[in-house]
C-alpha positions as a LaTeX table, in Angstrom:
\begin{tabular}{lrrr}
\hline
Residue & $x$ (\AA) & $y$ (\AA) & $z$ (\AA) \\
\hline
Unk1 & 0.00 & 0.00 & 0.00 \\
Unk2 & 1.11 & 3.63 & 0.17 \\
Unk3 & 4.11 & 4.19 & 1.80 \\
Unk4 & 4.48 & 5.77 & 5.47 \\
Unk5 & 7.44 & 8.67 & 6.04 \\
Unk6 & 7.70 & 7.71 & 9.13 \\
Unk7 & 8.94 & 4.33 & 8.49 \\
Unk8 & 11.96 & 5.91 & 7.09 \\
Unk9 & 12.90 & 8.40 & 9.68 \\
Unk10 & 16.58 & 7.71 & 10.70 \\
Unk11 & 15.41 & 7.30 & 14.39 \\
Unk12 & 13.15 & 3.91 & 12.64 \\
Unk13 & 16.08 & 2.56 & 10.75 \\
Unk14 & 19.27 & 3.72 & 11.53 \\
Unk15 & 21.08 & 1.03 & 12.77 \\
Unk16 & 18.67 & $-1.37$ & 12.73 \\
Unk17 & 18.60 & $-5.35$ & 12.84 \\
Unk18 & 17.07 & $-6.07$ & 9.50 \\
Unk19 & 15.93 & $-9.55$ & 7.85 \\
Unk20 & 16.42 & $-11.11$ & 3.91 \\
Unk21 & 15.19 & $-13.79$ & 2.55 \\
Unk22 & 16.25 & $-15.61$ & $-0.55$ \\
Unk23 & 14.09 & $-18.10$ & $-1.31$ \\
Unk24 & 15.74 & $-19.49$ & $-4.58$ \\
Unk25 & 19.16 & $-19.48$ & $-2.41$ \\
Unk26 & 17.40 & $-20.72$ & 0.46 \\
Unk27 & 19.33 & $-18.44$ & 2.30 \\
Unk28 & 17.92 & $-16.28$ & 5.42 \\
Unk29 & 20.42 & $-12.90$ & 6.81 \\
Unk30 & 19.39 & $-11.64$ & 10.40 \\
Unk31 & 21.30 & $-8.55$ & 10.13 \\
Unk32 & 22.44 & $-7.44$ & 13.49 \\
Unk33 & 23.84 & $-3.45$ & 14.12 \\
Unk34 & 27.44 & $-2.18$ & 13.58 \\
Unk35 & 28.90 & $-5.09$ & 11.48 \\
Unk36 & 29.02 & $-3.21$ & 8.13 \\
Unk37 & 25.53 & $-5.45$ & 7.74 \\
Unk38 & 23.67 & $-2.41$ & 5.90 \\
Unk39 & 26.05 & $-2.81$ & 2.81 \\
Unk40 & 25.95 & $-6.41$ & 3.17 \\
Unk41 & 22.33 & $-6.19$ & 3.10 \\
Unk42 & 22.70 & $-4.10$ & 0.12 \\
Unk43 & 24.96 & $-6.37$ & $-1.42$ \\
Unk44 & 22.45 & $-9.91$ & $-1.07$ \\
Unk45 & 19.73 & $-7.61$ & $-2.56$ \\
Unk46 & 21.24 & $-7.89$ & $-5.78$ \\
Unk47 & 20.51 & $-11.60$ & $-5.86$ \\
Unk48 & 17.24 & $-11.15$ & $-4.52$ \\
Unk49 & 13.78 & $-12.39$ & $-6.83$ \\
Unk50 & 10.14 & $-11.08$ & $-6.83$ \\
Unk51 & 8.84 & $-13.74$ & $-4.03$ \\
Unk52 & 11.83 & $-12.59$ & $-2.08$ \\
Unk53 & 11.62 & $-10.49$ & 1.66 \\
Unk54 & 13.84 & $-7.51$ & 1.90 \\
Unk55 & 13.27 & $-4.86$ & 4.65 \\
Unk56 & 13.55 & $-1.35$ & 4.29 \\
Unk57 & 16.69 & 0.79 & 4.48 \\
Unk58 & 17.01 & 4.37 & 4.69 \\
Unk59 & 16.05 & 6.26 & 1.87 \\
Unk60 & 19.28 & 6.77 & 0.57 \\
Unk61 & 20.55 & 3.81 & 0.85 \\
Unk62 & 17.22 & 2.53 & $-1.04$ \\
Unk63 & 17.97 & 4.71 & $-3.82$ \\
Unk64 & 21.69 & 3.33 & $-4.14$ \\
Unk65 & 20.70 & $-0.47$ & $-4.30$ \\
Unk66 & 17.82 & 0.70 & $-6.92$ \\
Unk67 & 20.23 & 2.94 & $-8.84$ \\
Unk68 & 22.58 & 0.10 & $-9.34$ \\
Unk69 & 19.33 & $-2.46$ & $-10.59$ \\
Unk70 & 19.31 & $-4.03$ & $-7.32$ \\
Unk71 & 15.58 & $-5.36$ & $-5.52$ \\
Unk72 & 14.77 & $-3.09$ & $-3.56$ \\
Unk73 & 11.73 & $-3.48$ & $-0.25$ \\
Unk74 & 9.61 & $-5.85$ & $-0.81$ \\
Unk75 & 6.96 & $-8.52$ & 0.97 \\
Unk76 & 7.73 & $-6.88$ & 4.68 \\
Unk77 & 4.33 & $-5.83$ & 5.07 \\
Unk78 & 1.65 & $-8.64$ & 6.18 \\
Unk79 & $-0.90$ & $-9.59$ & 3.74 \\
Unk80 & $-4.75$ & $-8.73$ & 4.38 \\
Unk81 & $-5.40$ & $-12.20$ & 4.57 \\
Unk82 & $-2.60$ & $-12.78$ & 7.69 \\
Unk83 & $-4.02$ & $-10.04$ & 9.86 \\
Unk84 & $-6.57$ & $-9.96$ & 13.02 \\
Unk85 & $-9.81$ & $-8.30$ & 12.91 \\
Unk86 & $-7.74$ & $-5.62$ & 15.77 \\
Unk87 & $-4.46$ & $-5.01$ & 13.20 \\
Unk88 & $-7.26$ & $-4.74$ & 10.60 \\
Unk89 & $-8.20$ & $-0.81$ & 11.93 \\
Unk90 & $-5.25$ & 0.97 & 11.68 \\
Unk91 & $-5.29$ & $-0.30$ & 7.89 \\
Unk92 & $-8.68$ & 1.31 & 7.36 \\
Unk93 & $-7.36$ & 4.35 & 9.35 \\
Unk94 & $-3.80$ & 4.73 & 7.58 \\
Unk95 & $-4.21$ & 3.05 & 4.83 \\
Unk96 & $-1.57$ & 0.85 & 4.68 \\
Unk97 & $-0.45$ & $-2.77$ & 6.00 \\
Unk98 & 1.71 & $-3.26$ & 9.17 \\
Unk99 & 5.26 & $-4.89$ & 9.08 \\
Unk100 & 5.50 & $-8.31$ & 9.48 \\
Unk101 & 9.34 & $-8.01$ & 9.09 \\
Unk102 & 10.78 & $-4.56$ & 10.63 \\
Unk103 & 13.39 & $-3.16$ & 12.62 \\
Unk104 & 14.87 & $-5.37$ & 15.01 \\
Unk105 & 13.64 & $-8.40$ & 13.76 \\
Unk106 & 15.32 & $-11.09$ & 15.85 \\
Unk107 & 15.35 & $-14.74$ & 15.22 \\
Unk108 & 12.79 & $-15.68$ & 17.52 \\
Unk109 & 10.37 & $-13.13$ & 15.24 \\
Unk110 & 11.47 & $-14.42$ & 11.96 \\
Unk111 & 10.83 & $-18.09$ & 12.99 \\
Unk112 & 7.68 & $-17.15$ & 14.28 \\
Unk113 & 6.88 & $-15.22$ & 11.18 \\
Unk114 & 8.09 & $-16.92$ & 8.16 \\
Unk115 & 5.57 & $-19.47$ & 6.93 \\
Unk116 & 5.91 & $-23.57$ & 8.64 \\
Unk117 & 9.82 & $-25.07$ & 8.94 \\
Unk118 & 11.72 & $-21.91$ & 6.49 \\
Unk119 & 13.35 & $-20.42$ & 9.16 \\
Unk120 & 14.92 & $-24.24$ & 10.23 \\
Unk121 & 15.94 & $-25.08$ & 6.53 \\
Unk122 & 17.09 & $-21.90$ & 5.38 \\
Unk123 & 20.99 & $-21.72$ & 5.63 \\
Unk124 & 20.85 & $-18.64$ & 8.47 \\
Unk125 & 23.49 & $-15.82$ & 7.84 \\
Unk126 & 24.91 & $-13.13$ & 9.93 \\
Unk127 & 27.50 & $-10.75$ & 10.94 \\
Unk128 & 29.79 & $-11.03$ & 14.40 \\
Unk129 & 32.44 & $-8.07$ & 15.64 \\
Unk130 & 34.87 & $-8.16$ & 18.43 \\
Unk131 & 31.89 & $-6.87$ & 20.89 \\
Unk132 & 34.62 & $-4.00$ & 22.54 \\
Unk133 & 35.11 & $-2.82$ & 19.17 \\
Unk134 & 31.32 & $-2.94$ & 18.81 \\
Unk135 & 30.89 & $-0.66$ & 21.97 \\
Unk136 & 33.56 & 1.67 & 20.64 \\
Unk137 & 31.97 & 2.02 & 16.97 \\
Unk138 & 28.79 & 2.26 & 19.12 \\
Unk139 & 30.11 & 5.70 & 20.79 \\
Unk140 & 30.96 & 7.42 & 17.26 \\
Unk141 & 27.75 & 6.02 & 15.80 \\
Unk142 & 25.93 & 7.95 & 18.71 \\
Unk143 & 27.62 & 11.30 & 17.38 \\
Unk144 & 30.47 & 11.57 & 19.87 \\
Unk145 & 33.52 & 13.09 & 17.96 \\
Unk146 & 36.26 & 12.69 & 21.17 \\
Unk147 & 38.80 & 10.48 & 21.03 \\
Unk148 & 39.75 & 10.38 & 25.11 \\
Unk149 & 39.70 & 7.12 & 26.34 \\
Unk150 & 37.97 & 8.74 & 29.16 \\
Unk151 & 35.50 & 10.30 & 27.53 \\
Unk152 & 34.40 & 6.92 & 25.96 \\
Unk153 & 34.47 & 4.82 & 29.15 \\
Unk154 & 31.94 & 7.35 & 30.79 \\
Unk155 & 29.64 & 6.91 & 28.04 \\
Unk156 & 30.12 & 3.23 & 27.95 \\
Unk157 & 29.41 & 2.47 & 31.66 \\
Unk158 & 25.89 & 3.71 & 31.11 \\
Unk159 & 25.45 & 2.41 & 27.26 \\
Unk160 & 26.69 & $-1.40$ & 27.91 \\
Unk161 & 23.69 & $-2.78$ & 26.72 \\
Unk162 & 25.31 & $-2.16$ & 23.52 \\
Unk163 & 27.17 & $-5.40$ & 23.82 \\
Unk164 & 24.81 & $-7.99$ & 23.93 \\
Unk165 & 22.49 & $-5.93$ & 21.90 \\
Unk166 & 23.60 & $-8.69$ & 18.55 \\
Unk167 & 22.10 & $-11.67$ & 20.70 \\
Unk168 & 19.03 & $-11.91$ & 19.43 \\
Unk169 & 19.66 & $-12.26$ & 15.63 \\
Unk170 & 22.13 & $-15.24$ & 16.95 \\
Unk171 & 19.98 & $-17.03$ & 19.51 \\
Unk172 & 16.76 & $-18.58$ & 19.63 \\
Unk173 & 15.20 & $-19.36$ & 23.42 \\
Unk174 & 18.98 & $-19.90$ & 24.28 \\
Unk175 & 19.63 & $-21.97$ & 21.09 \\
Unk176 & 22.52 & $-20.60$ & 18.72 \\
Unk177 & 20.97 & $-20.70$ & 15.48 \\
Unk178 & 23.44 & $-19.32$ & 13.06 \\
Unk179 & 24.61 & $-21.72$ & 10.45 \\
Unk180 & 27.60 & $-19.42$ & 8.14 \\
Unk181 & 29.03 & $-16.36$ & 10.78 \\
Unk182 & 30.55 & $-14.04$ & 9.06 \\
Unk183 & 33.50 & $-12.39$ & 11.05 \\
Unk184 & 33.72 & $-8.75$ & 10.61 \\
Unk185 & 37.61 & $-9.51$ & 11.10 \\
Unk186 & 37.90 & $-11.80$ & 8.19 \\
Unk187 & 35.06 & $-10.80$ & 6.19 \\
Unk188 & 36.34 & $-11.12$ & 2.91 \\
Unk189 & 37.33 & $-14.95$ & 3.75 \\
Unk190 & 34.09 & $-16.10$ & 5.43 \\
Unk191 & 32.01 & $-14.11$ & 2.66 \\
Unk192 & 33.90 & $-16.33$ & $-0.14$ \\
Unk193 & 32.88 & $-19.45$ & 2.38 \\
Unk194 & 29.19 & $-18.50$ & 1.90 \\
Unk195 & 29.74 & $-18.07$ & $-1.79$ \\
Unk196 & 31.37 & $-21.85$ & $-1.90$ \\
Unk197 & 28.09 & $-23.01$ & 0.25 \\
Unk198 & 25.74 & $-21.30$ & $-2.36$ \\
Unk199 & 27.05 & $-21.28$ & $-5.88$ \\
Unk200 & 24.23 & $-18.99$ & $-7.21$ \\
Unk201 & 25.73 & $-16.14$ & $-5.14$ \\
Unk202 & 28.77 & $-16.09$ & $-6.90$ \\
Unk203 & 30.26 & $-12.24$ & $-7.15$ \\
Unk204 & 28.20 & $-11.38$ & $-3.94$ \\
Unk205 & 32.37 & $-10.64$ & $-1.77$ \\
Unk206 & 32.66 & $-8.28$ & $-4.87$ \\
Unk207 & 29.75 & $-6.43$ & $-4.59$ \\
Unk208 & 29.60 & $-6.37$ & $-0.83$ \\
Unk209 & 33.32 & $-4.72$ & $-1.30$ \\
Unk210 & 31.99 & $-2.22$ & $-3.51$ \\
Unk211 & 29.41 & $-0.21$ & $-0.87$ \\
Unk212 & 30.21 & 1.97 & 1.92 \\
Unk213 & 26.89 & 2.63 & 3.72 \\
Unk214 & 27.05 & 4.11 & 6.95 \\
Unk215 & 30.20 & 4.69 & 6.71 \\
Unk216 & 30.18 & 7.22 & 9.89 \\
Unk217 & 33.33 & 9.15 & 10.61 \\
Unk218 & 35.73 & 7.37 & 13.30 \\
Unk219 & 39.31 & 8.00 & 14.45 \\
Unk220 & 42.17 & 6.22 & 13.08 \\
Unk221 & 43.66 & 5.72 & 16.63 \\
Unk222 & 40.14 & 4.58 & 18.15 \\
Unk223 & 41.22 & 1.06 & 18.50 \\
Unk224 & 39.88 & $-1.04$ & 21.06 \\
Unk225 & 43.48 & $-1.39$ & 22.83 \\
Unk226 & 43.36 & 2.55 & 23.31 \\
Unk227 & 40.04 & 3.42 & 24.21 \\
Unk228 & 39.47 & 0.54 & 27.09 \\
Unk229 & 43.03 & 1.13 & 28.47 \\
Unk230 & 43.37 & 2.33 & 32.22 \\
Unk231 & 39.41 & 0.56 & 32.14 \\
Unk232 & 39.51 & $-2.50$ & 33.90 \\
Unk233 & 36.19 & $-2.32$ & 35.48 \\
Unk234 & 34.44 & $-1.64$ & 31.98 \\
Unk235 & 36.73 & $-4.41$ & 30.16 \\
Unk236 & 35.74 & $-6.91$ & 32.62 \\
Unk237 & 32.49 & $-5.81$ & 32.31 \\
Unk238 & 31.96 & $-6.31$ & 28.75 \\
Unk239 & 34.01 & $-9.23$ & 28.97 \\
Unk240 & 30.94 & $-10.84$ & 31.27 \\
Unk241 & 28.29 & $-9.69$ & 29.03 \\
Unk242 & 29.45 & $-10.95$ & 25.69 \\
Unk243 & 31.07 & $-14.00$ & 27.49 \\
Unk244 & 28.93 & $-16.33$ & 24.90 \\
Unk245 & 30.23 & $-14.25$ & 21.79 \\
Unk246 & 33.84 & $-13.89$ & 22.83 \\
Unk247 & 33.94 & $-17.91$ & 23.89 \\
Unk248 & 32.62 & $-19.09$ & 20.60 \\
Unk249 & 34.82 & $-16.88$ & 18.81 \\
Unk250 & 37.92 & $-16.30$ & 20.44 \\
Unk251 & 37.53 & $-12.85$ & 20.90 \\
Unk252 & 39.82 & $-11.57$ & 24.29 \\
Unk253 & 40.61 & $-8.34$ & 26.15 \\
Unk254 & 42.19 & $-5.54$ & 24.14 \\
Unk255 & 45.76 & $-5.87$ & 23.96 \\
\hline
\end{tabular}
C-alpha cells in the first residue's frame, strides 16, 4: 500500500537489525547493528527475486541499491489475509499494511513469522564483531567526535547494553541458530565461504566490497586497545556480558 514517512525516519532505521530472505538461495540474513551489515544487506539484494523479503533501508541507501538495478523493499508488510480483525483498523485508518518483518527483527520473530519449517531449513546468515570494538563504533555512531579514552568509558558504563544488543539475531530461546558467521575480522574470507556453500551467489564478496553505507566518521587511533586502556572495570564488564560471543569466537581483552 502507500508508503508511510515515518517508516523511514533515521530514528526507525538507523542502525537497525534487519531480515532477507532468498528463497531461490534458500538463504535467510538476520542482520544485526554495527557489522558493516547495511552494505551487506545491500549487497544480497542484488541476488534477490520477486517472491523474495527484503526490509527497508534508509532512503538513501534505497535509492543506491535501486540505482545500481538491485531489488529493492519488498513482501515486509503482512498480507490482508494474515491479519486480526484488531491489526485490521489501523489499515482502514492509515491506509496501509503493518510490518510483518521490521526493525529489530530477531530470530525468535522471523521463525515465528516466516511461513511452517523456512526459518529451520534456510541456511541462516549473519555478521559477528569483536563486541569491545562494537561498543567503541557504538560511541561514534551515537555522534560523539572525542577520542579520550575517558570520555568513551563514561559513556560506555551507562550504554553497555550495547554489547549484547547482537544476541538476538544469533539465539533462539537460548539456542545458537546461526549456520555461516561471518566475522567482521575476516570478512572477505568467510564471505567467499558463503559463496562456496551457495554457488548462485557467486560475485556477492565483490559487490559487498563495492558499498560503503554508513560509513560514519571514526578515528584512526580509536582502536579497542586505546580506548578501554586504564578501564579495567568496563573491560571486565563487557568481557561478562558478551562472554557467549567472545567464547565461541575467540575474541579476548584488548591488547
Amino acid at each position: 500500500m502507500g508508503g508511510n514517512r515515518a517508516a523511514y525516519s533515521p530514528a526507525r532505521l538507523q542502525g537497525a537489525s534487519h531480515l532477507i530472505l532468498l528463497k531461490q538461495h534458500n538463504v535467510l540474513f538476520l542482520k544485526p547493528r554495527k557489522v558493516a551489515g547495511t552494505s551487506f544487506e545491500m549487497a544480497l539484494s542484488r541476488f534477490a527475486g520477486r517472491g523474495d523479503i527484503i526490509t527497508p533501508i534508509l532512503p538513501e541507501e534505497e535509492r543506491e541499491r535501486i540505482r545500481r538495478g538491485y531489488a529493492g523493499k519488498r513482501n515486509y508488510r503482512y498480507r490482508p489475509w494474515e491479519l486480526t480483525r484488531r491489526q485490521l483498523k489501523p489499515v482502514a485508518r492509515e491506509l496501509r499494511y503493518p510490518y510483518k518483518f521490521y526493525n529489530h527483527t530477531s530470530a525468535h520473530e522471523a521463525r515465528e513469522r516466516l511461513a511452517p519449517g523456512v526459518f529451520d531449513k534456510a541456511l541462516k546468515v549473519s555478521i559477528v564483531r569483536d563486541p569491545f570494538d562494537v561498543l567503541v563504533s557504538q560511541f561514534y555512531n551515537q555522534g560523539h567526535a572525542n577520542d579520550d579514552p575517558a570520555a568513551f568509558a563514561n559513556w560506555a558504563r551507562t550504554h553497555s547494553k550495547f554489547v549484547t544488543v547482537n544476541e538476538k539475531q544469533y539465539y533462539c530461546h537460548g539456542e545458537y541458530v546461526v549456520d555461516h558467521m561471518i566475522r567482521y575480522e575476516h570478512i572477505a574470507e568467510d564471505v567467499a565461504r558463503l559463496e562456496a556453500l551457495r554457488p548462485g551467489l557467486a560475485g556477492l564478496g565483490e559487490t559487498f566490497a563495492s558499498f560503503s553505507a554508513k560509513a560514519h566518521f571514526r578515528p584512526s587511533n580509536t582502536g579497542p586497545q586505546r580506548m578501554f586502556a586504564g578501564s579495567d572495570g568496563l573491560v571486565e564488564t563487557v568481557r561478562f556480558l558478551a562472554a557467549p560471543v567472545c567464547e565461541r569466537f575467540g575474541y579476548d581483552v584488548p591488547r
